[in-house]
Short mmCIF file of C-alpha atoms (C1' of nucleotides) in Angstrom, two decimals:
data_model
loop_
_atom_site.label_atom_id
_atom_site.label_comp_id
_atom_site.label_asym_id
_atom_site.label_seq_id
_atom_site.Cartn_x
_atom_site.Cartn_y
_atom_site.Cartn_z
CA UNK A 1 7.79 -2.53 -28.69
CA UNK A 2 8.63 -0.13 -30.92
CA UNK A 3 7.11 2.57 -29.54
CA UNK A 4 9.13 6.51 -29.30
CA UNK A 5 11.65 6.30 -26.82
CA UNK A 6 14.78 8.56 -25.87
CA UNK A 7 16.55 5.56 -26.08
CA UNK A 8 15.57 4.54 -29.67
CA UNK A 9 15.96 8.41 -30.74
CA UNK A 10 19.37 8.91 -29.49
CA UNK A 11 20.17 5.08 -30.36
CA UNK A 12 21.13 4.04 -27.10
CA UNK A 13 21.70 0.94 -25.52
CA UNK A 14 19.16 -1.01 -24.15
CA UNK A 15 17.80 -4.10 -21.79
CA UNK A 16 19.88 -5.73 -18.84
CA UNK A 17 22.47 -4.23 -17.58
CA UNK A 18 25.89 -5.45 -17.74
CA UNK A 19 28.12 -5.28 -15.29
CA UNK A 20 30.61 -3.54 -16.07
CA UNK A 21 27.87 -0.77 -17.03
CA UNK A 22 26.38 -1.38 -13.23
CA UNK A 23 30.31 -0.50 -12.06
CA UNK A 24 30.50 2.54 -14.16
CA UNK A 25 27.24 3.82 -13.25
CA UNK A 26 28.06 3.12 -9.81
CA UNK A 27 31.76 4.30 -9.55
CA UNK A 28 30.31 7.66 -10.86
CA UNK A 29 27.54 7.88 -8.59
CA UNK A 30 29.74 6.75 -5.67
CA UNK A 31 32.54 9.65 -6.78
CA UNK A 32 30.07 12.81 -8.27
CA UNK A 33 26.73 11.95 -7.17
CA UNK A 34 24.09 12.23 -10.12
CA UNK A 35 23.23 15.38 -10.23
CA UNK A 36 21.71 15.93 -13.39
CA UNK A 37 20.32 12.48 -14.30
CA UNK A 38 20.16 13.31 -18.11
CA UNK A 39 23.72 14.53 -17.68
CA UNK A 40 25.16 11.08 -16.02
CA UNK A 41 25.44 8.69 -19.14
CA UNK A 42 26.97 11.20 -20.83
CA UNK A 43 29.59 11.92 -18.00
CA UNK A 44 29.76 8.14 -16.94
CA UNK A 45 30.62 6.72 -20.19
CA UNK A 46 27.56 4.84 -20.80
CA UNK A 47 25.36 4.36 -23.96
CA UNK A 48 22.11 4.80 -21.92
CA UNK A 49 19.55 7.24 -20.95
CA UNK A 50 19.41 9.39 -18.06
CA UNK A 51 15.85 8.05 -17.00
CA UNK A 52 17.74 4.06 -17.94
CA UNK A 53 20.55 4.98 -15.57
CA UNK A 54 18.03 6.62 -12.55
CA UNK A 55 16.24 3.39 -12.56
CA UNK A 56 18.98 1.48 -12.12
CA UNK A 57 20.41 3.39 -9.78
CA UNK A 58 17.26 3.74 -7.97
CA UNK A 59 16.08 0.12 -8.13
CA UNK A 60 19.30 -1.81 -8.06
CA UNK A 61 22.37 -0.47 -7.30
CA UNK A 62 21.62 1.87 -4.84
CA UNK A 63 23.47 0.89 -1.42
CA UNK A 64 20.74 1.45 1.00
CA UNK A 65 18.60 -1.36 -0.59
CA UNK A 66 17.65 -4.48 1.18
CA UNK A 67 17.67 -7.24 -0.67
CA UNK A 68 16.05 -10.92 -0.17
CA UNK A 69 12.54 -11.85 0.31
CA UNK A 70 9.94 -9.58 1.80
CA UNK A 71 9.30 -10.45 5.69
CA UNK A 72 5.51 -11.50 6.39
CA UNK A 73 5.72 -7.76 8.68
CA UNK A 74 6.50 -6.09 5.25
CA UNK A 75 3.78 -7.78 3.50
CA UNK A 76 1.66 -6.99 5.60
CA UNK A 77 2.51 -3.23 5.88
CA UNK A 78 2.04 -3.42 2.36
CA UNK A 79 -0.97 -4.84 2.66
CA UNK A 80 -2.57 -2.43 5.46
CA UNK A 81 -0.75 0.55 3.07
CA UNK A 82 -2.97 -0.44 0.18
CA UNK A 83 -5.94 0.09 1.91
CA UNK A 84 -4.98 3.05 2.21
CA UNK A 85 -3.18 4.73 -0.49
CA UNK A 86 -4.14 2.50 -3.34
CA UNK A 87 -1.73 2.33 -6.10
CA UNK A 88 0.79 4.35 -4.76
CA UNK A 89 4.18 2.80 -4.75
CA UNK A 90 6.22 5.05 -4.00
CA UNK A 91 4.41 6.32 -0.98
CA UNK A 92 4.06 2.71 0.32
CA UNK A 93 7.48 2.10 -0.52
CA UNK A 94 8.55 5.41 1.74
CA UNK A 95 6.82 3.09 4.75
CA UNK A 96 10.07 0.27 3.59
CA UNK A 97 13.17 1.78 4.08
CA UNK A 98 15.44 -0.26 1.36
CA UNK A 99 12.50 -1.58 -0.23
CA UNK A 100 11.81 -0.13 -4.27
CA UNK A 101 8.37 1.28 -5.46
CA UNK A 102 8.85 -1.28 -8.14
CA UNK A 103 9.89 -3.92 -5.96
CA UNK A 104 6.52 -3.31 -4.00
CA UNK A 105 4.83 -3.05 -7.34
CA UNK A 106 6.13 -6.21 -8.02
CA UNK A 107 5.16 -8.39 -4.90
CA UNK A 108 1.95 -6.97 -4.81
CA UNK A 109 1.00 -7.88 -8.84
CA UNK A 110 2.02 -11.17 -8.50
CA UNK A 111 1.72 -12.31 -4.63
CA UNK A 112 -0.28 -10.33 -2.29
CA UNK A 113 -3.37 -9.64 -5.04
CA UNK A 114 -3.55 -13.52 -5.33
CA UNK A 115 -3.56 -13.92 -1.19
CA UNK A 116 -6.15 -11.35 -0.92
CA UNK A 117 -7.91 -12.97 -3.37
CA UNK A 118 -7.41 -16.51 -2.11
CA UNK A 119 -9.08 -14.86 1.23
CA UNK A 120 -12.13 -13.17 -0.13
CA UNK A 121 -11.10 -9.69 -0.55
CA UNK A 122 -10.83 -7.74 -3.35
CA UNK A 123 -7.44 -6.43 -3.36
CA UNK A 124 -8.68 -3.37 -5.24
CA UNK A 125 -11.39 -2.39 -2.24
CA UNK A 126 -9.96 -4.45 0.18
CA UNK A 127 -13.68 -5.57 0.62
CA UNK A 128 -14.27 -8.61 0.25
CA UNK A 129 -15.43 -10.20 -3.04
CA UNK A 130 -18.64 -11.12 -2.71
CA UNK A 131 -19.88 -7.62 -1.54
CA UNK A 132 -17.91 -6.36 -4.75
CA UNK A 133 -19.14 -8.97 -7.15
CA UNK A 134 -22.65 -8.30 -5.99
CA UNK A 135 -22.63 -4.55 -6.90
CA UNK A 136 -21.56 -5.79 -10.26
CA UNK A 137 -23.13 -7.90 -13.00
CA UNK A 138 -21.19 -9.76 -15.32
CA UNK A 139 -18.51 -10.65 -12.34
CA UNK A 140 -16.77 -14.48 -11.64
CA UNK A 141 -16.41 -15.44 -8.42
CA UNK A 142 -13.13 -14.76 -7.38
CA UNK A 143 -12.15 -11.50 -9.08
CA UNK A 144 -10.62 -13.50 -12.27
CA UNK A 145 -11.34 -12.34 -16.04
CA UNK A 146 -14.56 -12.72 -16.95
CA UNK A 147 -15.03 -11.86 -21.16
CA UNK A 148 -11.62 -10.73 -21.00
CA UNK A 149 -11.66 -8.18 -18.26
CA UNK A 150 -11.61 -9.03 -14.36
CA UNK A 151 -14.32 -8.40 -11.80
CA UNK A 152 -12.02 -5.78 -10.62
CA UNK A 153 -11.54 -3.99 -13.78
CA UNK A 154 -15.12 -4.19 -14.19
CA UNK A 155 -15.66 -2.36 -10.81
CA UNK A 156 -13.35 0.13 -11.97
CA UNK A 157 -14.70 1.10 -15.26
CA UNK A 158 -18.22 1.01 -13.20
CA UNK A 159 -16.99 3.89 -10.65
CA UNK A 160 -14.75 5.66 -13.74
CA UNK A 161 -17.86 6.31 -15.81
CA UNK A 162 -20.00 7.34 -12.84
CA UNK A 163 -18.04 10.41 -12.09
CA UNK A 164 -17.48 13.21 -13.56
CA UNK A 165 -14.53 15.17 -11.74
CA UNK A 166 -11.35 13.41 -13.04
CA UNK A 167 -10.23 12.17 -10.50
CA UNK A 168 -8.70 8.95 -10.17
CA UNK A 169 -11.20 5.60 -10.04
CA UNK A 170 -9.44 4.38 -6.92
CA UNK A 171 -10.22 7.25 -5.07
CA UNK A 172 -13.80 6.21 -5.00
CA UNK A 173 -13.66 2.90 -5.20
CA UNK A 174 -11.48 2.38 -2.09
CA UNK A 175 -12.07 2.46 2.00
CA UNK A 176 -13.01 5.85 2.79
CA UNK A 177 -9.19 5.64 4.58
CA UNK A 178 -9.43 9.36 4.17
CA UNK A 179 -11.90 10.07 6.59
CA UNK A 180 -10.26 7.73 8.98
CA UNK A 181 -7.16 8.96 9.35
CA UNK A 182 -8.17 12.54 9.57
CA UNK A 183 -9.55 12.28 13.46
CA UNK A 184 -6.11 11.45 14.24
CA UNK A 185 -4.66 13.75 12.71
CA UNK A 186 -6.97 16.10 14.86
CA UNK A 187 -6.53 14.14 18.06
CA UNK A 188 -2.80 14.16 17.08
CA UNK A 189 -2.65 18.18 16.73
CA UNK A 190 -4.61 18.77 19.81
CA UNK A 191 -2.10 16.64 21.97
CA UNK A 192 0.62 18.29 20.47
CA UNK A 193 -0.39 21.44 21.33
CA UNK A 194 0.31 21.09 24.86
CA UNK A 195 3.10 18.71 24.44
CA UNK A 196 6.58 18.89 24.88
CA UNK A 197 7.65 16.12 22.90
CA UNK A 198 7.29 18.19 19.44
CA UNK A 199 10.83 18.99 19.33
CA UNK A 200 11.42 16.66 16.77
CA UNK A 201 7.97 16.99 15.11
CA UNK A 202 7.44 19.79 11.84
CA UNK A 203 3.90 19.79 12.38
CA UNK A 204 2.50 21.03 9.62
CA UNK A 205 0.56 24.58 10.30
CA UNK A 206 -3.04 23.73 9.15
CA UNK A 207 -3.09 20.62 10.60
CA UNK A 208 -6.75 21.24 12.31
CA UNK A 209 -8.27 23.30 10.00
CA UNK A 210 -11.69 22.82 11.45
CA UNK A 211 -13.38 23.83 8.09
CA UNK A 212 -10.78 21.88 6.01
CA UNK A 213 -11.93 18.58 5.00
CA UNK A 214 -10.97 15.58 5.77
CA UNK A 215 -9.81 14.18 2.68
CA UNK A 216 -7.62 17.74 2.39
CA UNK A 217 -6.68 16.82 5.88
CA UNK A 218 -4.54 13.62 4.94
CA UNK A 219 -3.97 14.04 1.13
CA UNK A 220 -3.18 17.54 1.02
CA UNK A 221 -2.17 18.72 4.72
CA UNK A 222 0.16 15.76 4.87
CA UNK A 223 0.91 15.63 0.78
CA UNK A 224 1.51 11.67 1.64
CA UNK A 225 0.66 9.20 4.40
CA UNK A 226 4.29 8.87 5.15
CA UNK A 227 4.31 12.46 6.39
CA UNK A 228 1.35 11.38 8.74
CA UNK A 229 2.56 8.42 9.82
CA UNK A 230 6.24 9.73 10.53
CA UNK A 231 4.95 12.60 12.24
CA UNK A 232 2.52 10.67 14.33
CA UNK A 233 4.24 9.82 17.81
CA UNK A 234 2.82 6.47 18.74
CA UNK A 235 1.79 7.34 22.13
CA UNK A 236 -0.23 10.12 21.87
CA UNK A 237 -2.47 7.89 20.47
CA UNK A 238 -2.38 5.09 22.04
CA UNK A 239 -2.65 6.38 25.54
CA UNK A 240 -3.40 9.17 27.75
CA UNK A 241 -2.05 10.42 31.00
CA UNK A 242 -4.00 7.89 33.34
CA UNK A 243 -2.44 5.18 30.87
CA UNK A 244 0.98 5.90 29.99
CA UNK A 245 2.90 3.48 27.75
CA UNK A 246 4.10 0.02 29.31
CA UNK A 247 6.99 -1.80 28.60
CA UNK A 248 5.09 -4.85 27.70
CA UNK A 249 2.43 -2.83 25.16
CA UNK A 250 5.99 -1.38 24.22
CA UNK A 251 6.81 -4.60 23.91
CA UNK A 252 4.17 -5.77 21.45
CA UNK A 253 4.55 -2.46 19.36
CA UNK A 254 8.48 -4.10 18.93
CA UNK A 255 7.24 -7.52 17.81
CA UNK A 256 4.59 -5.69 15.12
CA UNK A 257 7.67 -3.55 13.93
CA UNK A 258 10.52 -5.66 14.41
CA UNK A 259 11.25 -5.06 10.96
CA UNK A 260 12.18 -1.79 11.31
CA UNK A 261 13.99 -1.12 14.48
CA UNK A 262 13.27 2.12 16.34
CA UNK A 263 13.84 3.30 20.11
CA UNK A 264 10.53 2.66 21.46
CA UNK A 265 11.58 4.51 25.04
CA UNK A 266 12.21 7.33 23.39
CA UNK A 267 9.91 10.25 23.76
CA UNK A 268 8.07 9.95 20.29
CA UNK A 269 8.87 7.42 17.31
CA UNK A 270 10.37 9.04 14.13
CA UNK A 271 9.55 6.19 12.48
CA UNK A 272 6.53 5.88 9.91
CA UNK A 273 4.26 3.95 12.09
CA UNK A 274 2.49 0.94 10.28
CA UNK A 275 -1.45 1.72 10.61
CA UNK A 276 -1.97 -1.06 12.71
CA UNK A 277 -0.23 0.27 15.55
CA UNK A 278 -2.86 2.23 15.97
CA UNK A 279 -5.06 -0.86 17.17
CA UNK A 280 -2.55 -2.84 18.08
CA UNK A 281 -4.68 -6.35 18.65
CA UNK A 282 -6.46 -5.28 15.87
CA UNK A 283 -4.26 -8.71 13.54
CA UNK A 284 -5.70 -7.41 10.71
CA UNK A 285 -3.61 -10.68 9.14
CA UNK A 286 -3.52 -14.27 9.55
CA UNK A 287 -3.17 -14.76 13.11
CA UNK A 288 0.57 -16.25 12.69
CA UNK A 289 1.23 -12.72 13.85
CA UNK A 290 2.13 -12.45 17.84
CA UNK A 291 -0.48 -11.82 19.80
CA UNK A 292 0.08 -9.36 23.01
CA UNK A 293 0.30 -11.31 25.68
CA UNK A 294 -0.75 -8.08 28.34
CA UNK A 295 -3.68 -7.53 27.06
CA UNK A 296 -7.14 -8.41 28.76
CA UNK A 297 -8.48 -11.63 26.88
CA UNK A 298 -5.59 -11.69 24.41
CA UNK A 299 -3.80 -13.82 26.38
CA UNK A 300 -4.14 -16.72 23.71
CA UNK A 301 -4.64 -16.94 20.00
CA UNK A 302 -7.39 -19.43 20.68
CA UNK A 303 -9.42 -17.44 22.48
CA UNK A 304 -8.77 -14.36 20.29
CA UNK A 305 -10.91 -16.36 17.66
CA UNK A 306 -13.09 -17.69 20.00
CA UNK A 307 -14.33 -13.71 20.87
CA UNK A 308 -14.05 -12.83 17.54
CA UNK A 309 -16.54 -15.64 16.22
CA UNK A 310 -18.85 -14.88 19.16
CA UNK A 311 -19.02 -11.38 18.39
CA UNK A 312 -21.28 -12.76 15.47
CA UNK A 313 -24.59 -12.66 17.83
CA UNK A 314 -23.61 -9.84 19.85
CA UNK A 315 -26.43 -7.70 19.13
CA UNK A 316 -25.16 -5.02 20.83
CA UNK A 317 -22.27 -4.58 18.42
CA UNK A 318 -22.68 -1.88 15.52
CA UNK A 319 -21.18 -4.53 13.73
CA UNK A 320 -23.82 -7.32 13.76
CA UNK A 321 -25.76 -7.09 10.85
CA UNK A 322 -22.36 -6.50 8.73
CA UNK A 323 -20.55 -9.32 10.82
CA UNK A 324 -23.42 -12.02 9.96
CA UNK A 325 -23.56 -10.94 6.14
CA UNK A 326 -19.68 -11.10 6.08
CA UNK A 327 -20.28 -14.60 7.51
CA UNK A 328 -22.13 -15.84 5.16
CA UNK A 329 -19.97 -14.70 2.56
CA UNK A 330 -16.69 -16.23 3.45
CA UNK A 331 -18.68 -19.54 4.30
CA UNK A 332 -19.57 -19.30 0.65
CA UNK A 333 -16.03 -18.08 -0.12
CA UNK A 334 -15.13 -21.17 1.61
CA UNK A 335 -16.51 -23.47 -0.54
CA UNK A 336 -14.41 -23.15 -2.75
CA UNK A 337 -10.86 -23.31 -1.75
CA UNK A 338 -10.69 -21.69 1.40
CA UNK A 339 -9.51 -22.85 4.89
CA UNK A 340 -11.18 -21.77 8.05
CA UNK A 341 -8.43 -19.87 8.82
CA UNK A 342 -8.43 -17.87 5.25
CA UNK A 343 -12.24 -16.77 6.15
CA UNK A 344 -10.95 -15.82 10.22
CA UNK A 345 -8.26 -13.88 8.07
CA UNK A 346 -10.07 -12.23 5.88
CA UNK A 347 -13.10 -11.53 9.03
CA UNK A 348 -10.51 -10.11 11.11
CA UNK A 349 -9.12 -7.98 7.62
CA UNK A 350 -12.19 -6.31 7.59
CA UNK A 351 -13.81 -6.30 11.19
CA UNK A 352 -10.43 -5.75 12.88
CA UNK A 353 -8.67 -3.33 10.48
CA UNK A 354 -8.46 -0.26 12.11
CA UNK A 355 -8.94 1.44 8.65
CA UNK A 356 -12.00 0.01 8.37
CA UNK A 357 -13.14 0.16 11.87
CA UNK A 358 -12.54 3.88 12.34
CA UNK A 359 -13.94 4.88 9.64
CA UNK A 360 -16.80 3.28 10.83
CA UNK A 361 -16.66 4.87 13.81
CA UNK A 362 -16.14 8.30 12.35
CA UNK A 363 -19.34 7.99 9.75
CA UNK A 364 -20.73 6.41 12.58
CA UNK A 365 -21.24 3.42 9.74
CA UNK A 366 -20.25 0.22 9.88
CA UNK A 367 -17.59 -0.56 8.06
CA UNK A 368 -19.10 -1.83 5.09
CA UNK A 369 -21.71 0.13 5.08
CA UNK A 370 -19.19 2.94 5.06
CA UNK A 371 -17.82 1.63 1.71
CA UNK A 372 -21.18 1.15 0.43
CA UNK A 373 -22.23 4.78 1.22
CA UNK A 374 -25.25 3.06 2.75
CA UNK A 375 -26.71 4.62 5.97
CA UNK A 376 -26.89 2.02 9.14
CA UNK A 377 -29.89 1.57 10.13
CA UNK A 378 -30.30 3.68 14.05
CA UNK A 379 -30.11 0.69 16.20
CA UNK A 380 -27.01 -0.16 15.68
CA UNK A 381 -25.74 3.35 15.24
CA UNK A 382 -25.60 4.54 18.70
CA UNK A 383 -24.80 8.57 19.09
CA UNK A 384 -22.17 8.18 21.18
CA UNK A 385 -18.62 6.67 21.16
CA UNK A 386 -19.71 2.89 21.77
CA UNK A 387 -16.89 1.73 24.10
CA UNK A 388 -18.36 -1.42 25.15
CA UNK A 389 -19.24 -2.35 21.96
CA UNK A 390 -15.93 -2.61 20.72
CA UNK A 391 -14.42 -4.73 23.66
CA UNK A 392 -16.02 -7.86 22.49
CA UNK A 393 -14.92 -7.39 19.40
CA UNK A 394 -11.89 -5.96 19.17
CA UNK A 395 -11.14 -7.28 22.82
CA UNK A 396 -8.74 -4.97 22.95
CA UNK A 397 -8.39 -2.70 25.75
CA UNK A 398 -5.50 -0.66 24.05
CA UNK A 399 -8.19 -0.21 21.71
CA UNK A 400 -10.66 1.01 23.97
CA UNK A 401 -7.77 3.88 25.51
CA UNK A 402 -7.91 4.96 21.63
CA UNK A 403 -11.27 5.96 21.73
CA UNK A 404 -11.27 6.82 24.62
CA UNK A 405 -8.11 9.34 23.81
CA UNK A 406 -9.87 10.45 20.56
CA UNK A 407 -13.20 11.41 22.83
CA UNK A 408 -10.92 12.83 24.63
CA UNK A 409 -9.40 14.44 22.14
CA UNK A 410 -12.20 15.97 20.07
CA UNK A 411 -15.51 14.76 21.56
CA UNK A 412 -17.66 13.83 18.84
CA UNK A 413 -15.94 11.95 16.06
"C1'" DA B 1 13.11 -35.08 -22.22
"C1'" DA B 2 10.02 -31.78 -24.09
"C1'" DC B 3 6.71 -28.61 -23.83
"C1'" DA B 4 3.40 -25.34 -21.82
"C1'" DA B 5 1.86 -22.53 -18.27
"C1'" DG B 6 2.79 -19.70 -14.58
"C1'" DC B 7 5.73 -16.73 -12.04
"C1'" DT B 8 9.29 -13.23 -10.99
"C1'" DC B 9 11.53 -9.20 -11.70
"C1'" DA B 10 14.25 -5.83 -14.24
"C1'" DA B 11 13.45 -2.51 -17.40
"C1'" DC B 12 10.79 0.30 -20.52
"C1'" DC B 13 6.95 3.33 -21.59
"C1'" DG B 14 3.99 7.37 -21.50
"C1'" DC B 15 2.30 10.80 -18.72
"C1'" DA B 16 2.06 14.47 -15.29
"C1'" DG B 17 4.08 17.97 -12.56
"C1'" DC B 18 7.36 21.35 -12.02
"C1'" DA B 19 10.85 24.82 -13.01
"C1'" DA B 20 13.39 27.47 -16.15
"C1'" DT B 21 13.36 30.11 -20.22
"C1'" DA C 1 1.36 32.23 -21.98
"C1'" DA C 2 3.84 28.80 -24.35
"C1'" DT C 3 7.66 25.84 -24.75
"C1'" DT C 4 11.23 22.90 -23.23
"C1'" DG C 5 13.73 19.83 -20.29
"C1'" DC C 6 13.97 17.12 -16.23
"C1'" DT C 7 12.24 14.13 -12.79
"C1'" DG C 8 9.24 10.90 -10.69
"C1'" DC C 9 5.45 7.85 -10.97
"C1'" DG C 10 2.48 3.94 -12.13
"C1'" DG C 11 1.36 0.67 -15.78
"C1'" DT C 12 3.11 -2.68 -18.73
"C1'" DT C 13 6.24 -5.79 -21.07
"C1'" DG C 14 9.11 -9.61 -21.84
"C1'" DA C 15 13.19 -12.53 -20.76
"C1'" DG C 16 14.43 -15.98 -17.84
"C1'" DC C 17 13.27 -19.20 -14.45
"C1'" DT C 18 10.31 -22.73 -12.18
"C1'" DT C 19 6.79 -26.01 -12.02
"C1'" DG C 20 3.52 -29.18 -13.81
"C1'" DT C 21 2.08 -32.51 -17.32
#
DNA sequence: AACAAGCTCAACCGCAGCAAT
DNA sequence: AATTGCTGCGGTTGAGCTTGT
């Protein structure tokens, strides 16, 4: 490479690891801790860098990692994570216990940015392709290099040089997540306040700032989306007092989660919460996840779809007009290489993400008119919280308790 | 069998933020 | 206020492996 390193300065090794440097390292880590990182190679006998010997520490040999494949629950964490925090490994990788930012990094550069892709999203927007590719010009079909630089990089560079305050391109160019999260994190304060279940909970002081906004809500009240999610007791959102938590919607929350095992009887959940939870029959994925069997009209997978694709001429839904474009689009998508069940996906990615669908239902937008920035047009924009248009298509009523709760909650979204 | 292309993953790099001086 | 050192992060690289021709 021959770049500047410490390394190459202080003429220290470099490349794989051996192991008998991996059983230095980690004898002296086990014995002293590491302290000082820059002081460790020194102290450990080793002809390597402090940062060389953090990273290995951090990404191999530390004892709390899980190894193996990732589980199709992890994926999809990652997945849902994404969407929200973009690039950020190391907050996604909080959401994994024994999973590595670069691990993450990893799976999602050469696995999950292909499936999205193979599905008709853009695994930059997490919108899917078409929608992106038409904003653009000089764009391929299916987010591949075009002249050298991909449909995504293109999009990019398009939203870098059309601002002007620094901050990162991502931060435009994804789901307004922001803004979604941020009536729950109200909703979440104001049930607190009366609750006796905070025990465990260091809510954090500002938390409904009514003049903060919502972006400073979740990025700066809660530095990270970890601190939201761990702090966020599952059934304060999911339910109110008329509708307290079942054993079988407990139930489901376990299959969604089974990765990570946590005590779902207990009073709250100190776990971080994947984002779905918050609509549970949301199956923002392929549909290989379980569906709840409690739930009204979830009762088989079949007929999940069968609502979903009918939702398509509801014209009561504030998702029509975006459901029938969307249709169009993965039917084109689906030209190509796609199955039937790679265009349901990638529908129920965007129709049924909860991401997506509460921003929507914060801006009042659907959801990719949300992403555009373009206003709905009125009709489909009711003024208030449309319950009854999200039971067709989210047929969830655990859904339907959430905003109901968040009404609740704070009126007005 | 040989080669190329694609993929995976460990490790490196530069940079930014922070604290100490 | 400027400098220095440390840490953590995200982007990138490249060796080794797998798969396809």
């Amino acid at each position: 490479m021959g770049r500047h390193s410490c390394c190459y300065k202080q003429k220290l090794r470099k490349g794989l690891w051996s192991p008998e440097e991996d059983e230095k390292l980690l004898r002296h880590i086990t014995k002293y801790g590491h302290g000082c990182w820059s002081s460790v190679p020194k102290q450990a006998g080793l002809q390597r860098c402090g940062k060389s010997c953090r990273l290995r520490w951090i990404n191999y040999l530390r004892p709390d990692l899980k190894r193996g494949t990732f589980s199709q629950e992890e994926e999809n964490l990652i997945i849902e994570l994404h969407a929200v925090l973009g690039n950020r490994w190391s907050q996604i990788a909080a959401q994994l216990p024994g999973r590595t930012d670069n691990e993450i990094k990893n799976l999602w550069n050469s696995c999950l940015k292909k499936k999205l892709r193979q599905s008709g999203i853009d695994p930059v927007t997490h919108k899917p392709l078409l929608e992106v590719e038409n904003n653009g010009d000089n764009q391929d079909r299916d987010g591949e290099k075009v002249g050298g630089v991909s449909s995504n990089e293109l999009n990019l560079l398009k939203s870098e040089s059309s601002r002007s305050d620094g901050a990162s391109s991502y931060e435009q160019n994804r789901p307004s997540s922001s803004t979604v999260i941020a009536p729950y994190n109200k909703a979440y304060a104001r049930d607190m306040e009366g609750s006796s279940s905070t025990s465990k909970i260091n809510t954090p002081t500002n938390f409904i700032s009514s003049d903060c906004s919502t972006k400073d809500l979740f990025l700066d009240t809660y530095t990270t989306t970890s601190d939201f999610m761990t702090y966020f007791p599952l059934h304060n959102i999911n339910y109110n007092n008329n509708n307290p938590p079942t054993n079988e919607s407990c139930r489901w929350f376990s299959t969604q989660t089974q990765a990570r095992p946590f005590d779902i009887n207990t009073t709250e959940f100190t776990f971080p919460l994947s984002t779905s939870s918050f609509l549970p029959n949301s199956v923002c994925y392929k549909p290989s996840l379980p569906v709840p069997s409690d739930d009204i009209s979830m009762n088989n997978e079949s007929q999940y779809w069968e609502a979903t694709a009918s939702n398509h001429s509801n014209r009561n839904s504030p998702f029509n007009s975006l459901h029938n474009n969307t249709s169009v689009s993965y039917q084109m998508n689906m030209m190509g290489s796609q199955t039937t069940e790679e265009a349901r996906w990638a529908d129920e990615y965007l129709h049924g993400n909860p991401i997506v669908m509460l921003a929507a239902l914060h801006n009042h937008q659907a959801p990719e008119s949300l992403c555009n920035d373009i206003k709905p047009t009125s009709h489909l924009v009711p003024d208030a919280l449309p319950h009854h248009h999200f039971q067709p298509l989210q047929t969830s009523a655990i859904f339907t308790r959430d905003i109901q709760k968040l009404t609740a909650a704070f009126g007005h979204i």
